[in-house]
Short mmCIF file of C-alpha atoms in Angstrom, two decimals:
data_model
loop_
_atom_site.label_atom_id
_atom_site.label_comp_id
_atom_site.label_asym_id
_atom_site.label_seq_id
_atom_site.Cartn_x
_atom_site.Cartn_y
_atom_site.Cartn_z
CA MET Z 3 -13.24 14.61 25.19
CA LYS Z 4 -11.04 17.35 26.55
CA LYS Z 5 -7.50 16.08 27.09
CA ASN Z 6 -4.17 17.36 28.33
CA ILE Z 7 -1.79 17.06 25.41
CA ILE Z 8 1.88 17.72 26.02
CA ILE Z 9 4.42 18.17 23.26
CA LEU Z 10 7.94 17.66 24.51
CA GLY Z 11 10.25 19.57 22.17
CA GLY Z 12 9.66 23.05 20.77
CA GLY Z 13 11.00 22.60 17.25
CA GLN Z 14 9.40 22.30 13.84
CA ALA Z 15 7.73 18.92 14.36
CA GLY Z 16 6.31 20.12 17.69
CA ILE Z 17 4.72 23.33 16.44
CA TYR Z 18 3.25 21.72 13.31
CA ALA Z 19 1.81 18.93 15.45
CA ALA Z 20 0.32 21.45 17.87
CA ARG Z 21 -1.40 23.43 15.12
CA GLU Z 22 -2.69 20.27 13.48
CA ILE Z 23 -4.14 19.02 16.76
CA ARG Z 24 -5.88 22.36 17.23
CA GLN Z 25 -7.37 22.19 13.73
CA ASN Z 26 -9.01 18.91 14.65
CA ASP Z 27 -9.67 19.46 18.34
CA SER Z 28 -10.80 22.84 19.62
CA GLU Z 29 -11.16 21.75 23.25
CA SER Z 30 -8.06 19.99 24.52
CA ASN Z 31 -5.23 21.74 26.32
CA ILE Z 32 -2.09 21.79 24.18
CA LYS Z 33 1.20 22.65 25.82
CA ILE Z 34 4.61 22.70 24.16
CA LEU Z 35 7.58 22.29 26.49
CA GLY Z 36 10.71 23.69 24.87
CA GLU Z 37 14.29 23.58 26.14
CA GLU Z 38 15.20 26.77 24.31
CA ASN Z 39 13.59 29.98 25.50
CA LEU Z 40 12.44 30.69 21.96
CA LEU Z 41 9.27 30.09 20.00
CA PRO Z 42 9.71 27.38 17.35
CA TYR Z 43 11.98 28.70 14.61
CA GLU Z 44 13.34 27.68 11.21
CA ARG Z 45 16.77 26.13 11.32
CA PRO Z 46 17.75 26.09 7.63
CA PRO Z 47 18.65 29.81 7.54
CA LEU Z 48 21.01 29.46 10.53
CA SER Z 49 23.89 28.19 8.38
CA LYS Z 50 23.08 30.53 5.51
CA ASP Z 51 21.13 33.79 5.66
CA PHE Z 52 21.57 34.18 9.42
CA LEU Z 53 25.38 33.89 9.21
CA LEU Z 54 25.30 36.26 6.24
CA ASP Z 55 23.19 38.82 8.12
CA LYS Z 56 20.45 38.57 5.50
CA LYS Z 57 18.04 37.33 8.14
CA ASN Z 58 17.92 38.16 11.82
CA GLU Z 59 16.41 36.30 14.74
CA ASP Z 60 12.94 37.78 14.26
CA ASP Z 61 12.79 36.47 10.70
CA LEU Z 62 13.23 32.87 11.82
CA TYR Z 63 10.06 32.18 13.82
CA PHE Z 64 7.53 29.89 12.15
CA HIS Z 65 4.64 31.77 13.70
CA SER Z 66 4.25 34.88 15.79
CA ILE Z 67 3.24 34.65 19.43
CA GLU Z 68 -0.16 36.06 18.37
CA VAL Z 69 -0.82 33.14 16.02
CA ILE Z 70 0.17 30.64 18.70
CA LYS Z 71 -1.95 32.39 21.36
CA ASN Z 72 -4.93 32.69 19.01
CA GLU Z 73 -4.88 28.94 18.56
CA ASN Z 74 -4.77 28.53 22.33
CA ILE Z 75 -1.44 26.73 22.27
CA ASP Z 76 0.61 27.12 25.42
CA PHE Z 77 4.39 27.34 25.14
CA GLU Z 78 6.65 26.92 28.17
CA ASN Z 79 10.43 27.09 28.37
CA VAL Z 80 11.39 24.27 30.70
CA LEU Z 81 13.99 21.52 30.96
CA ILE Z 82 12.38 18.15 31.60
CA ASN Z 83 14.73 15.71 33.28
CA LYS Z 84 12.52 12.76 34.20
CA VAL Z 85 9.57 10.91 32.70
CA ASP Z 86 7.15 8.51 34.32
CA PHE Z 87 5.25 6.85 31.48
CA GLU Z 88 3.28 4.65 33.85
CA HIS Z 89 1.67 7.61 35.62
CA LYS Z 90 1.81 9.87 32.55
CA LYS Z 91 3.95 12.52 34.18
CA LEU Z 92 6.95 14.63 33.26
CA PHE Z 93 9.18 16.27 35.84
CA SER Z 94 11.24 19.40 35.38
CA LYS Z 95 14.59 20.18 36.89
CA ASN Z 96 12.74 22.40 39.39
CA GLU Z 97 10.44 19.48 40.24
CA ASP Z 98 7.41 20.93 38.51
CA VAL Z 99 5.10 18.12 37.42
CA TYR Z 100 3.32 17.98 34.05
CA THR Z 101 0.55 15.42 33.64
CA TYR Z 102 -0.60 14.34 30.21
CA ASP Z 103 -3.28 12.23 28.59
CA SER Z 104 -1.37 12.16 25.30
CA LEU Z 105 2.32 12.91 24.88
CA LEU Z 106 4.21 13.77 21.71
CA ILE Z 107 8.00 13.50 21.87
CA SER Z 108 9.66 15.78 19.32
CA THR Z 109 13.01 16.34 20.97
CA GLY Z 110 14.95 16.32 17.68
CA SER Z 111 18.60 15.41 17.46
CA ASP Z 112 21.93 16.41 18.96
CA ASN Z 113 25.29 17.07 17.37
CA LYS Z 114 27.70 14.17 17.15
CA ARG Z 115 30.84 15.49 18.76
CA LEU Z 116 34.45 14.89 17.84
CA SER Z 117 36.26 12.83 20.38
CA LEU Z 118 39.53 14.59 21.11
CA ASP Z 119 41.94 13.18 23.62
CA ASN Z 120 42.98 16.53 25.01
CA ASN Z 121 41.10 19.42 26.56
CA LEU Z 122 40.25 21.16 23.30
CA SER Z 123 36.70 19.82 23.00
CA ASP Z 124 35.29 23.24 23.88
CA ASP Z 125 37.38 24.83 21.13
CA VAL Z 126 35.42 23.00 18.43
CA TYR Z 127 32.12 24.66 17.52
CA TYR Z 128 28.92 23.10 16.18
CA LEU Z 129 25.83 24.57 14.55
CA ARG Z 130 22.41 23.12 15.25
CA ASN Z 131 20.49 25.81 17.11
CA LEU Z 132 20.22 29.58 17.18
CA GLU Z 133 22.51 29.96 20.17
CA GLU Z 134 25.27 28.03 18.42
CA ALA Z 135 24.76 30.04 15.23
CA LYS Z 136 25.05 33.30 17.19
CA ILE Z 137 28.27 32.14 18.84
CA ILE Z 138 29.83 31.10 15.52
CA LYS Z 139 28.79 34.35 13.87
CA GLU Z 140 30.33 36.40 16.64
CA LYS Z 141 33.51 34.35 16.99
CA VAL Z 142 34.39 34.17 13.28
CA SER Z 143 34.01 37.92 12.82
CA ASP Z 144 37.66 38.58 13.62
CA LYS Z 145 39.05 35.26 12.29
CA ASN Z 146 40.43 34.58 8.85
CA LYS Z 147 41.28 30.91 8.41
CA ILE Z 148 38.38 28.63 9.28
CA THR Z 149 38.45 24.85 9.13
CA ILE Z 150 35.28 22.79 8.89
CA ILE Z 151 35.44 19.14 9.80
CA GLY Z 152 32.83 17.19 7.86
CA GLY Z 153 31.79 17.65 4.23
CA GLY Z 154 28.06 17.06 4.67
CA PHE Z 155 25.19 19.50 4.09
CA ILE Z 156 25.74 21.56 7.24
CA GLY Z 157 29.52 21.81 6.86
CA LEU Z 158 29.28 22.83 3.21
CA GLU Z 159 26.54 25.38 3.85
CA ILE Z 160 28.67 26.98 6.56
CA ALA Z 161 31.68 26.83 4.19
CA SER Z 162 29.64 28.60 1.52
CA SER Z 163 28.49 31.33 3.92
CA LEU Z 164 31.92 31.92 5.44
CA SER Z 165 33.47 32.08 1.98
CA GLN Z 166 30.96 34.79 1.13
CA LEU Z 167 32.18 36.59 4.27
CA GLN Z 168 35.68 36.53 2.69
CA LYS Z 169 37.03 33.86 5.04
CA LYS Z 170 39.67 31.38 3.93
CA VAL Z 171 37.81 28.09 4.39
CA THR Z 172 39.11 24.52 4.45
CA VAL Z 173 36.72 21.56 4.55
CA ILE Z 174 38.07 18.19 5.71
CA GLU Z 175 36.00 15.14 4.80
CA ILE Z 176 36.77 11.58 5.81
CA GLY Z 177 35.02 10.01 2.78
CA ASN Z 178 36.06 9.99 -0.86
CA GLN Z 179 33.38 12.51 -1.89
CA LEU Z 180 31.32 15.30 -0.37
CA MET Z 181 27.89 14.47 1.10
CA GLY Z 182 28.76 10.84 0.46
CA ARG Z 183 26.10 9.34 2.65
CA ILE Z 184 23.24 10.41 0.41
CA ILE Z 185 24.30 12.26 -2.75
CA PRO Z 186 25.50 10.71 -6.04
CA LYS Z 187 29.13 11.38 -6.84
CA GLN Z 188 28.35 13.27 -10.06
CA ILE Z 189 26.41 15.91 -8.12
CA ALA Z 190 28.93 15.93 -5.26
CA ASP Z 191 31.71 16.68 -7.74
CA LEU Z 192 29.77 19.62 -9.23
CA VAL Z 193 29.27 21.02 -5.72
CA GLN Z 194 32.95 20.48 -4.95
CA ASN Z 195 33.98 22.35 -8.12
CA THR Z 196 31.85 25.31 -7.11
CA HIS Z 197 33.44 25.46 -3.65
CA ILE Z 198 36.91 25.33 -5.18
CA GLU Z 199 36.05 28.01 -7.76
CA GLN Z 200 34.89 30.20 -4.90
CA GLY Z 201 38.21 29.77 -3.11
CA ASN Z 202 37.44 27.05 -0.57
CA GLU Z 203 39.88 24.21 -0.06
CA ILE Z 204 38.34 20.73 -0.02
CA ILE Z 205 40.34 17.85 1.47
CA LEU Z 206 38.89 14.37 0.97
CA ASN Z 207 39.87 10.96 2.35
CA LYS Z 208 41.53 12.38 5.44
CA GLN Z 209 40.99 11.75 9.10
CA ILE Z 210 41.81 14.02 11.99
CA ASP Z 211 44.53 12.51 14.17
CA LYS Z 212 44.85 15.34 16.61
CA ILE Z 213 44.20 19.04 17.15
CA ILE Z 214 46.71 21.10 19.09
CA LYS Z 215 46.71 24.76 20.03
CA LYS Z 216 49.83 26.92 19.78
CA ASN Z 217 49.75 30.64 20.57
CA GLY Z 218 46.06 30.89 19.79
CA ILE Z 219 46.40 29.05 16.46
CA TYR Z 220 45.13 25.50 15.97
CA GLU Z 221 47.11 22.84 14.18
CA ILE Z 222 44.99 20.01 12.79
CA LEU Z 223 47.09 16.91 12.23
CA LEU Z 224 45.73 14.62 9.54
CA ASN Z 225 46.37 10.92 9.13
CA ASP Z 226 48.79 11.52 6.23
CA ASN Z 227 50.93 13.62 8.61
CA SER Z 228 49.91 16.88 6.93
CA ILE Z 229 49.03 19.82 9.15
CA ILE Z 230 46.30 22.42 8.61
CA GLU Z 231 46.80 25.66 10.49
CA THR Z 232 43.60 27.45 11.35
CA ASP Z 233 42.13 30.20 13.50
CA PHE Z 234 38.82 28.49 14.21
CA VAL Z 235 37.39 24.97 14.04
CA ILE Z 236 33.79 24.00 13.28
CA ALA Z 237 32.58 20.41 13.07
CA GLY Z 238 29.49 19.07 11.32
CA ILE Z 239 29.79 15.32 11.55
CA GLY Z 240 26.21 14.20 11.89
CA SER Z 241 23.64 13.86 14.60
CA THR Z 242 22.18 11.43 17.07
CA PRO Z 243 18.53 11.31 18.15
CA SER Z 244 17.84 13.14 21.42
CA VAL Z 245 16.72 10.19 23.53
CA LYS Z 246 18.87 10.45 26.65
CA LEU Z 247 15.81 11.18 28.77
CA PHE Z 248 14.25 7.84 27.80
CA GLU Z 249 17.24 5.55 28.10
CA ASN Z 250 16.18 3.93 31.34
CA THR Z 251 12.50 3.68 30.54
CA ASN Z 252 10.53 1.00 28.71
CA LEU Z 253 10.13 3.20 25.61
CA LYS Z 254 11.46 1.19 22.68
CA LEU Z 255 14.61 2.76 21.27
CA ASP Z 256 16.71 1.69 18.30
CA ASN Z 257 18.56 4.51 16.55
CA GLY Z 258 15.85 6.82 17.89
CA ILE Z 259 12.36 6.23 19.21
CA VAL Z 260 10.77 3.39 17.30
CA THR Z 261 7.36 4.35 15.90
CA ASN Z 262 4.87 2.79 13.54
CA GLN Z 263 3.36 4.52 10.50
CA PHE Z 264 0.91 6.36 12.80
CA CYS Z 265 3.70 7.97 14.89
CA GLU Z 266 2.77 5.69 17.80
CA THR Z 267 5.59 4.51 20.06
CA SER Z 268 5.75 1.27 22.04
CA ILE Z 269 3.86 2.97 24.88
CA LYS Z 270 0.15 3.73 24.65
CA ASP Z 271 -0.73 7.42 24.27
CA VAL Z 272 2.91 8.31 23.62
CA TYR Z 273 3.72 9.50 20.10
CA ALA Z 274 6.94 10.72 18.53
CA ALA Z 275 7.73 12.78 15.44
CA GLY Z 276 10.65 14.27 13.53
CA ASP Z 277 14.41 13.70 13.78
CA VAL Z 278 14.09 11.71 17.00
CA CYS Z 279 12.12 8.87 15.38
CA ASN Z 280 13.12 5.69 13.71
CA PHE Z 281 9.74 5.38 12.02
CA TYR Z 282 8.10 2.73 9.89
CA HIS Z 283 7.55 3.91 6.33
CA PRO Z 284 4.83 1.81 4.67
CA PHE Z 285 5.95 2.72 1.12
CA TYR Z 286 9.47 1.41 1.73
CA GLU Z 287 8.26 -1.29 4.14
CA ARG Z 288 11.04 -0.57 6.58
CA ASN Z 289 12.04 1.73 9.41
CA MET Z 290 14.15 4.81 8.80
CA ARG Z 291 15.33 7.96 10.51
CA LEU Z 292 15.34 11.22 8.56
CA GLU Z 293 16.64 14.67 9.40
CA SER Z 294 15.05 17.22 7.14
CA TYR Z 295 12.78 20.23 7.08
CA GLN Z 296 10.03 18.53 5.09
CA HIS Z 297 10.10 15.45 7.30
CA ALA Z 298 9.96 17.42 10.57
CA GLN Z 299 6.98 19.36 9.25
CA ASN Z 300 4.99 16.53 7.68
CA HIS Z 301 5.75 14.01 10.41
CA GLY Z 302 4.65 16.59 12.99
CA ILE Z 303 1.41 17.16 11.08
CA CYS Z 304 0.83 13.41 10.83
CA ALA Z 305 1.42 12.94 14.56
CA GLY Z 306 -0.97 15.82 15.26
CA LYS Z 307 -3.74 14.17 13.25
CA ASN Z 308 -3.27 10.84 15.03
CA ILE Z 309 -3.21 12.44 18.47
CA ALA Z 310 -6.46 14.23 17.58
CA GLY Z 311 -8.01 10.90 16.61
CA VAL Z 312 -7.74 11.24 12.82
CA LYS Z 313 -5.96 7.98 12.02
CA THR Z 314 -3.39 8.84 9.33
CA GLU Z 315 -0.47 6.89 7.87
CA TYR Z 316 2.80 8.70 7.23
CA THR Z 317 3.60 8.15 3.57
CA SER Z 318 5.64 11.21 2.49
CA ILE Z 319 8.34 10.45 -0.05
CA PRO Z 320 11.53 11.90 1.49
CA TRP Z 321 12.69 15.23 0.10
CA MET Z 322 15.49 17.52 1.20
CA TRP Z 323 17.50 20.42 -0.08
CA SER Z 324 20.71 22.30 0.55
CA ASP Z 325 21.60 25.81 -0.59
CA GLN Z 326 25.29 26.57 -1.18
CA PHE Z 327 26.50 29.73 -2.92
CA ASN Z 328 23.86 30.32 -5.63
CA LEU Z 329 23.18 26.59 -6.00
CA ASN Z 330 20.14 24.68 -4.82
CA LEU Z 331 20.54 20.94 -4.40
CA GLN Z 332 17.47 18.73 -4.02
CA LEU Z 333 17.05 15.06 -3.33
CA THR Z 334 13.89 13.00 -3.36
CA GLY Z 335 13.19 9.35 -2.70
CA ILE Z 336 15.58 6.81 -1.25
CA CYS Z 337 18.37 6.45 -3.79
CA ASP Z 338 20.42 3.63 -2.29
CA ASP Z 339 18.94 0.76 -4.28
CA TYR Z 340 18.92 1.16 -8.06
CA ASP Z 341 20.09 -0.55 -11.24
CA GLU Z 342 20.08 2.38 -13.64
CA ILE Z 343 20.86 6.10 -13.56
CA ILE Z 344 19.46 8.53 -16.15
CA ALA Z 345 20.99 12.01 -16.50
CA ARG Z 346 19.01 15.10 -17.49
CA GLY Z 347 21.00 18.22 -18.42
CA ASN Z 348 24.69 18.92 -18.04
CA ASP Z 349 24.82 22.58 -17.09
CA ILE Z 350 24.04 23.75 -13.57
CA ASN Z 351 22.68 27.02 -14.96
CA ASN Z 352 19.76 25.05 -16.37
CA GLY Z 353 19.85 22.30 -13.77
CA VAL Z 354 21.40 18.83 -13.75
CA ILE Z 355 19.37 15.89 -12.48
CA TYR Z 356 20.17 12.20 -12.01
CA PHE Z 357 17.20 9.86 -11.79
CA PHE Z 358 17.48 6.50 -10.05
CA LEU Z 359 15.54 3.54 -11.43
CA LYS Z 360 15.11 -0.05 -10.38
CA ASN Z 361 13.42 -2.53 -12.70
CA LYS Z 362 12.50 0.51 -14.84
CA ILE Z 363 10.53 2.02 -11.93
CA ILE Z 364 11.60 5.47 -10.78
CA LYS Z 365 12.89 5.48 -7.19
CA GLY Z 366 14.07 9.05 -6.77
CA ALA Z 367 16.33 11.75 -8.09
CA CYS Z 368 19.03 14.20 -7.10
CA GLY Z 369 19.41 17.54 -8.83
CA LEU Z 370 21.57 20.63 -8.70
CA GLY Z 371 20.99 23.99 -10.29
CA ILE Z 372 20.92 27.70 -9.69
CA ALA Z 373 18.10 28.53 -7.31
CA GLY Z 374 14.81 26.92 -8.25
CA LYS Z 375 15.95 25.31 -11.51
CA VAL Z 376 15.56 21.69 -10.43
CA GLY Z 377 12.66 22.05 -7.98
CA ARG Z 378 9.83 21.35 -10.41
CA ASP Z 379 11.37 18.21 -11.87
CA ILE Z 380 12.38 16.91 -8.45
CA ARG Z 381 8.82 17.46 -7.24
CA ILE Z 382 7.43 15.62 -10.23
CA THR Z 383 9.86 12.81 -9.46
CA SER Z 384 8.42 12.55 -5.93
CA LYS Z 385 4.96 12.16 -7.42
CA LEU Z 386 6.13 9.55 -9.92
CA THR Z 387 8.01 7.70 -7.18
CA GLU Z 388 5.03 7.42 -4.87
CA LYS Z 389 3.05 5.83 -7.72
CA ASN Z 390 5.81 3.32 -8.59
CA THR Z 391 5.84 4.69 -12.13
CA ILE Z 392 7.59 3.01 -15.02
CA VAL Z 393 8.95 6.05 -16.82
CA ASP Z 394 9.84 6.89 -20.40
CA LYS Z 395 13.61 7.23 -20.16
CA GLN Z 396 13.78 9.30 -23.32
CA ILE Z 397 11.57 11.99 -21.73
CA LEU Z 398 13.60 11.88 -18.51
CA SER Z 399 16.87 12.47 -20.33
CA ASP Z 400 15.67 15.23 -22.67
CA GLN Z 401 15.60 18.64 -21.00
CA ASN Z 402 13.45 19.97 -23.84
CA GLN Z 403 10.62 17.66 -22.85
CA LYS Z 404 8.62 18.63 -19.80
CA LEU Z 405 8.22 16.00 -17.13
CA ASN Z 406 4.63 17.14 -16.47
CA LYS Z 407 3.75 14.83 -19.36
CA LEU Z 408 4.71 11.83 -17.28
CA ILE Z 409 2.30 12.81 -14.53
CA GLN Z 410 -0.56 13.54 -16.88
CA LYS Z 411 -0.25 10.05 -18.27
CA GLN Z 412 -1.16 8.58 -14.87
CA MET P 17 -10.93 50.77 -13.66
CA SER P 18 -8.95 52.80 -16.10
CA GLU P 19 -7.88 51.13 -19.31
CA GLU P 20 -4.24 52.10 -18.94
CA ASN P 21 -3.75 49.80 -15.95
CA TRP P 22 -4.13 46.75 -18.17
CA ILE P 23 -0.67 45.61 -19.16
CA GLU P 24 -0.09 43.31 -22.13
CA VAL P 25 1.70 40.13 -21.17
CA GLY P 26 1.88 38.24 -24.48
CA SER P 27 -0.15 36.04 -26.76
CA THR P 28 -2.38 33.28 -25.47
CA ASP P 29 -0.36 30.62 -27.25
CA SER P 30 2.76 31.63 -25.32
CA ILE P 31 1.53 29.56 -22.35
CA GLU P 32 0.75 25.85 -22.49
CA GLU P 33 -2.19 24.52 -20.53
CA GLU P 34 -1.35 23.80 -16.87
CA ASP P 35 1.73 25.95 -17.16
CA LEU P 36 2.91 29.48 -16.50
CA ILE P 37 5.18 32.21 -17.74
CA ARG P 38 7.05 34.84 -15.81
CA PHE P 39 6.25 38.45 -16.61
CA ASP P 40 8.39 41.34 -15.35
CA HIS P 41 6.97 44.83 -15.30
CA GLN P 42 8.85 47.82 -13.91
CA ASP P 43 10.41 46.45 -10.72
CA LYS P 44 7.88 43.68 -10.14
CA THR P 45 7.65 40.05 -11.19
CA PHE P 46 4.40 38.24 -11.92
CA CYS P 47 3.39 34.74 -12.91
CA VAL P 48 0.69 34.31 -15.54
CA TYR P 49 -0.94 30.89 -15.70
CA ARG P 50 -3.04 29.02 -18.20
CA LEU P 51 -5.39 26.62 -16.44
CA THR P 52 -8.07 24.47 -18.05
CA ASP P 53 -10.68 27.21 -17.60
CA GLY P 54 -8.66 30.30 -18.44
CA PHE P 55 -5.80 32.60 -17.55
CA TYR P 56 -4.78 33.80 -14.08
CA ALA P 57 -2.04 35.95 -12.58
CA THR P 58 -0.26 36.16 -9.23
CA ASP P 59 2.82 37.77 -7.78
CA GLY P 60 5.90 36.02 -9.13
CA ILE P 61 7.79 35.66 -5.84
CA CYS P 62 6.94 33.15 -3.13
CA THR P 63 5.72 34.70 0.13
CA HIS P 64 7.87 32.32 2.19
CA GLU P 65 11.32 33.14 0.87
CA ALA P 66 12.20 35.37 -2.05
CA VAL P 67 12.17 32.70 -4.75
CA HIS P 68 10.75 33.02 -8.26
CA LEU P 69 7.68 30.86 -8.74
CA GLU P 70 8.32 30.64 -12.49
CA ASP P 71 10.15 27.35 -11.95
CA GLY P 72 7.37 25.94 -9.78
CA LEU P 73 5.00 23.11 -10.55
CA VAL P 74 1.46 23.91 -11.73
CA MET P 75 -0.98 21.13 -10.89
CA ASP P 76 -4.73 21.57 -11.13
CA ASP P 77 -5.33 25.04 -9.69
CA GLU P 78 -2.17 25.12 -7.60
CA ILE P 79 1.36 26.45 -7.88
CA GLU P 80 4.08 24.84 -5.80
CA CYS P 81 7.26 26.75 -4.96
CA PRO P 82 10.36 25.07 -6.44
CA MET P 83 12.53 25.72 -3.38
CA HIS P 84 10.55 24.62 -0.34
CA GLN P 85 7.29 23.21 -1.71
CA GLY P 86 4.91 25.80 -0.28
CA ILE P 87 1.63 25.54 -2.25
CA PHE P 88 -0.77 28.32 -3.28
CA ASN P 89 -4.15 28.33 -4.96
CA ILE P 90 -3.59 30.16 -8.24
CA LYS P 91 -7.13 31.58 -8.43
CA SER P 92 -7.42 32.88 -4.88
CA GLY P 93 -3.74 33.16 -3.90
CA GLU P 94 -4.50 31.26 -0.71
CA ALA P 95 -1.48 29.61 0.96
CA LEU P 96 -2.52 25.95 1.11
CA SER P 97 0.49 24.11 2.45
CA PRO P 98 3.35 24.96 4.79
CA PRO P 99 5.94 26.40 4.85
CA ALA P 100 3.93 29.03 2.95
CA CYS P 101 1.49 30.72 5.32
CA GLU P 102 1.06 34.16 3.77
CA ASP P 103 -1.28 34.34 0.76
CA LEU P 104 -0.02 35.24 -2.70
CA LYS P 105 -1.46 38.37 -4.29
CA THR P 106 -3.60 37.74 -7.37
CA TYR P 107 -4.38 40.06 -10.30
CA PRO P 108 -7.28 40.30 -12.77
CA VAL P 109 -6.58 38.91 -16.25
CA LYS P 110 -8.40 39.48 -19.53
CA VAL P 111 -7.89 38.14 -23.03
CA ASP P 112 -8.46 40.39 -26.00
CA ASN P 113 -7.69 39.32 -29.59
CA ASP P 114 -5.57 36.39 -28.40
CA LYS P 115 -3.53 38.69 -26.22
CA ILE P 116 -3.32 38.37 -22.43
CA PHE P 117 -3.53 41.46 -20.23
CA ILE P 118 -3.15 41.74 -16.47
CA LYS P 119 -4.38 44.58 -14.34
CA ILE P 120 -1.69 45.83 -12.01
CA ASP P 121 -2.85 48.23 -9.33
#
């Protein structure tokens, strides 16, 4: 049956959903409504190759307009400001009405913003989309001392790029290690050492009390009364799901849009995918919200299948990466519940990996190495994790033994 | 096909089954694979981002990029899984006296 399918949100989850629907349904109308006047583009390069001028805007698009047109996918740049789930309608700011049979919400996430008690909020910059990346790139060009508030992936990637642009970079992190929310301390310390070797200053365990501006220079007052002087301030302190549009509706929200393993929300014919979801993961038997490239892509594909009537559970084992300087960090699985850690390697030139086990079963791993060095073993770990494998610890810890052996034993 | 286009890569026992080696020739990088039914060769750099596939995972007839998990069919070069969407170039391979040769055009 020919349907009107609307995808609200023109990011990665949205475009992968659209193409998946088209693969399974050649008839229905598929329309993506995007807030940015840009075709869906890759965000990972924004903090890295885009800032470094190794990639330009045209290199970022997932697919050309020809590919999207050939698949008969309609893309419209519009700001939706009201939804009526009961009558299956969306309303734009200009009062255009969009009627759907099936709706996918893939609105992504927004920057958490620093709360400053003076009027300097607009002086702190954030990087989530292309526009923000362009502004930062332009503004830092004539600045020297840059301070980044937040030692997570995005902050450290920006710190790495700006260091390579010969900027004097300071990173201020509230926690007692970098990337503390998700990365084991051993790996965080190796990353920290690299930043310091490259000339970046890393300040841990400090909170921002106040930012003041004097003669065009910012003074960041920390909670130990120290002061950081800087020419430019960037913050990367996390994100919140983009759900403002749905706050006064009956769509179930709880740290994002609540979905089941089929990307279905609490409202019939309304699906959600990507960063915006707090989704049920059947492998972990709990809900979670993830912000990563792999998740946006695979969750979008899964939603697309379900919208097209191909009932599919979302079972991807989480995987994410960060590139800083010449290092590639990868994480797979959920590594917050373990009773044993096994180390593999001790030199980042050959890759260092920590595996997390519980009751001898592998639960995930985090690795760091020069580009590509840990990818294969991390990928194998994902495969072992999804099969609840009891692993041979001797093989895990010996870099001379290939982990492929563990898969072949399955 | 002229004989001189066949370039020697190494001996057959230099690659384990379901594995690969990297082979650099002039300014190009290749991957040479040993699968259960023989030897195959592709370009050595992922078509998604410029990453060496030598550190990727070989499973069945597929190579998976170690950086972003794009997957290619080793025999046809076909891009099978996003983010890879451009196919990988493949090259003819022959074995002669336990030595592997690839034909680079």
